[in-house]
Coordinates of C-alpha atoms in Angstrom, one line a residue:
M16 CA 64.6 58.5 84.8
I17 CA 63.1 60.8 82.0
G18 CA 66.0 60.8 80.3
V19 CA 67.2 57.4 80.3
V20 CA 63.8 56.1 79.5
G21 CA 63.7 59.0 76.9
T22 CA 67.3 57.8 75.5
A23 CA 66.0 53.7 75.5
L24 CA 62.9 54.2 73.2
L25 CA 64.6 56.3 70.6
S26 CA 67.9 53.7 70.9
A27 CA 64.5 50.6 70.3
A28 CA 63.3 53.0 67.9
A29 CA 66.0 53.7 65.5
H30 CA 67.3 50.5 65.9
Y31 CA 64.7 48.3 64.5
G32 CA 62.2 50.4 63.4
R33 CA 62.4 53.4 60.6
L34 CA 59.2 55.8 62.3
L35 CA 62.1 57.9 63.5
A36 CA 62.7 58.7 59.6
S37 CA 59.4 59.4 58.9
V38 CA 59.5 62.2 61.9
D39 CA 62.8 63.4 60.7
R40 CA 60.9 64.3 57.6
R41 CA 58.4 66.6 59.2
I42 CA 61.3 68.7 60.5
V43 CA 63.0 71.2 58.7
V44 CA 66.4 73.2 59.6
R45 CA 67.6 75.4 56.8
A46 CA 71.3 74.9 55.9
P47 CA 73.0 77.9 55.6
A48 CA 73.2 80.1 52.9
T49 CA 76.2 81.7 52.2
R50 CA 80.1 80.6 53.5
G51 CA 79.4 83.2 56.2
G52 CA 76.0 81.2 57.3
Q53 CA 78.5 77.9 58.1
R54 CA 81.4 79.4 59.1
T55 CA 78.2 81.2 62.1
W56 CA 77.0 77.3 62.4
L57 CA 80.7 76.1 62.9
A58 CA 81.8 78.3 65.6
V59 CA 78.1 77.3 66.9
T60 CA 78.6 73.4 66.6
G61 CA 82.7 73.7 68.0
L62 CA 80.3 74.7 71.2
G63 CA 79.9 70.9 71.6
S64 CA 83.4 69.2 70.6
R65 CA 85.2 67.5 73.0
S66 CA 87.7 69.8 73.5
A67 CA 84.7 72.3 74.2
A68 CA 83.3 69.9 76.9
Y69 CA 86.2 69.1 78.5
T70 CA 88.1 72.3 78.5
A71 CA 84.8 74.0 80.4
V72 CA 84.5 71.6 82.9
A73 CA 88.2 71.2 84.3
V74 CA 88.1 75.2 84.5
A75 CA 84.8 75.3 86.5
Q76 CA 87.1 72.8 88.8
C77 CA 89.8 74.9 89.2
L78 CA 87.4 77.9 90.0
R79 CA 85.5 75.7 92.1
R80 CA 88.0 74.4 93.8
G81 CA 90.1 76.9 94.5
Q82 CA 86.5 78.4 96.4
A83 CA 86.1 75.0 98.5
A84 CA 89.9 74.4 100.0
G85 CA 90.1 71.0 101.9
T86 CA 87.5 69.2 99.5
G87 CA 89.3 65.8 98.2
G88 CA 88.4 62.6 97.3
P89 CA 87.0 61.4 94.5
A90 CA 84.4 64.2 94.6
R91 CA 87.8 66.3 93.6
H92 CA 87.3 64.7 90.7
W93 CA 84.0 63.6 90.0
P94 CA 81.9 66.3 87.5
L95 CA 85.7 64.7 84.5
L96 CA 84.8 62.1 85.2
A97 CA 82.0 61.8 84.6
L98 CA 82.1 62.9 81.7
A99 CA 84.4 61.1 80.8
A100 CA 82.0 57.9 81.5
S101 CA 79.2 59.6 79.3
D102 CA 82.0 59.2 76.1
V103 CA 82.8 56.1 76.6
A104 CA 78.2 55.4 77.4
R105 CA 77.2 57.8 74.8
M106 CA 79.5 55.4 72.1
V107 CA 79.2 52.5 73.2
L108 CA 75.4 53.7 72.6
C109 CA 76.3 55.4 69.7
R110 CA 77.9 50.8 68.1
A111 CA 75.5 49.7 69.4
V112 CA 71.8 51.5 67.6
A113 CA 74.7 51.5 64.6
R114 CA 72.4 53.9 63.0
P115 CA 72.9 55.8 59.4
R116 CA 73.7 59.6 59.4
P117 CA 72.7 62.2 56.6
P118 CA 74.2 61.4 53.3
A119 CA 78.1 62.6 52.6
E120 CA 77.2 64.6 50.0
N121 CA 74.3 66.5 51.9
Q122 CA 77.6 66.7 54.8
L123 CA 78.6 70.4 55.3
A124 CA 81.3 70.0 58.8
H125 CA 83.2 66.4 59.4
C126 CA 82.0 64.3 61.2
K127 CA 82.1 60.3 62.0
G128 CA 80.7 57.0 62.8
A129 CA 77.1 56.1 63.3
S130 CA 74.4 59.0 63.7
F131 CA 72.7 58.3 67.0
P132 CA 72.7 60.4 70.0
S133 CA 74.4 63.1 68.4
R134 CA 77.8 63.5 70.6
H135 CA 77.9 66.9 70.4
T136 CA 73.9 67.1 71.9
A137 CA 75.3 65.3 74.4
L138 CA 78.4 66.8 75.6
A139 CA 76.9 70.3 75.9
L140 CA 74.6 69.4 78.0
L141 CA 76.7 68.0 80.6
A142 CA 78.8 69.3 80.7
T143 CA 77.8 72.6 81.0
G144 CA 75.4 71.4 83.3
L145 CA 78.3 70.0 84.9
A146 CA 80.6 73.7 84.9
T147 CA 77.6 76.2 85.7
G148 CA 75.4 74.0 87.9
S149 CA 72.2 75.6 85.6
V150 CA 69.6 73.0 83.4
P151 CA 68.6 76.4 81.7
A152 CA 71.7 77.0 80.3
A153 CA 72.8 73.5 80.5
A154 CA 68.9 72.7 77.7
G155 CA 69.3 76.2 75.4
T156 CA 73.4 75.6 75.3
A157 CA 72.4 72.0 74.4
A158 CA 69.5 72.9 72.7
V159 CA 71.8 76.2 70.5
V160 CA 74.1 72.9 69.2
G161 CA 71.6 70.9 68.2
L162 CA 70.1 73.2 66.0
S163 CA 73.9 73.5 64.3
R164 CA 74.6 69.7 63.9
I165 CA 70.9 68.9 61.8
A166 CA 71.9 73.1 60.1
L167 CA 75.0 71.1 59.3
R168 CA 72.9 68.2 58.2
V169 CA 75.4 65.8 60.0
H170 CA 72.5 64.2 62.2
W171 CA 69.0 63.7 61.7
P172 CA 66.6 66.2 64.5
T173 CA 65.4 62.5 66.5
D174 CA 69.8 62.4 66.7
V175 CA 69.8 65.7 68.4
V176 CA 66.6 64.7 70.6
G177 CA 68.0 61.7 72.1
G178 CA 71.4 62.9 72.3
W179 CA 69.9 66.3 74.1
L180 CA 67.9 63.3 76.4
F181 CA 71.4 61.2 77.0
G182 CA 72.5 64.3 77.7
Y183 CA 70.5 65.1 80.7
G184 CA 69.8 61.5 82.2
W185 CA 73.4 61.7 82.9
L186 CA 73.7 64.7 83.9
A187 CA 70.9 63.9 86.1
A188 CA 72.7 61.0 87.3
S189 CA 75.9 62.1 88.1
R190 CA 74.6 64.6 90.6
I191 CA 73.1 62.0 92.2
V192 CA 77.0 60.4 92.4
A193 CA 77.7 63.7 93.3
D194 CA 75.6 63.7 96.8
T195 CA 76.5 60.6 97.6
I196 CA 80.0 61.6 97.3
T197 CA 79.9 64.4 99.4
Y198 CA 77.9 65.0 101.6
G199 CA 78.5 62.0 103.5
R200 CA 81.2 64.1 104.8
G201 CA 78.7 67.2 105.2
R202 CA 80.3 68.9 102.7
P203 CA 78.6 70.6 99.8
W204 CA 79.3 69.3 95.6
S205 CA 80.0 73.3 95.5
A206 CA 80.7 76.3 97.5
D207 CA 77.9 77.8 95.8
T208 CA 75.5 74.8 95.8
P209 CA 75.0 73.9 99.6
R210 CA 73.2 70.9 100.2
R211 CA 70.8 72.2 97.1
R212 CA 69.2 70.2 94.0
P213 CA 70.6 72.8 91.2
W214 CA 68.2 70.3 88.5
P215 CA 66.3 68.1 89.1
C216 CA 66.8 63.7 88.6
G217 CA 65.0 62.3 85.5

């Protein structure tokens, strides 16, 4: 419930109040001072792109399918479906909150649409979690990608926090659904995680 409640509260604050603006002013992440630094942050931010996220989950599913022969039905495609559904849900939330991005003259990377929650941060967390089943890996990847979004001046810090909470909540919900789909048939969600939860529900 942590991800769901946290995302809801931050969404309301971003839409209706100036509280987040005062928080954002107190969080400082230096912008890259050189072209090399900018290219480095752009490479990092690419880890949260749609192409990287969907590719990672698809490859992980292919490998997992080869290790667990006989797995089929909805569970076979669930990770990709969960990723796509989260992408649509985030887009709806983003348009509903309609938070402006940082000033265009300060932006160091291409971006479009409203600012909250950070899509790159959410996709990085969810895709890494679905591909690896590891919460530390998912949280770490999302944290680094989130820092890149702030450094490139395309998101406010609280956008990144919102993206992290959104991704975490969706990851936990995805695990619950995956367990429901597969355990009834006597098969674990993946061959290397038999009947155990690699991340908490929250």
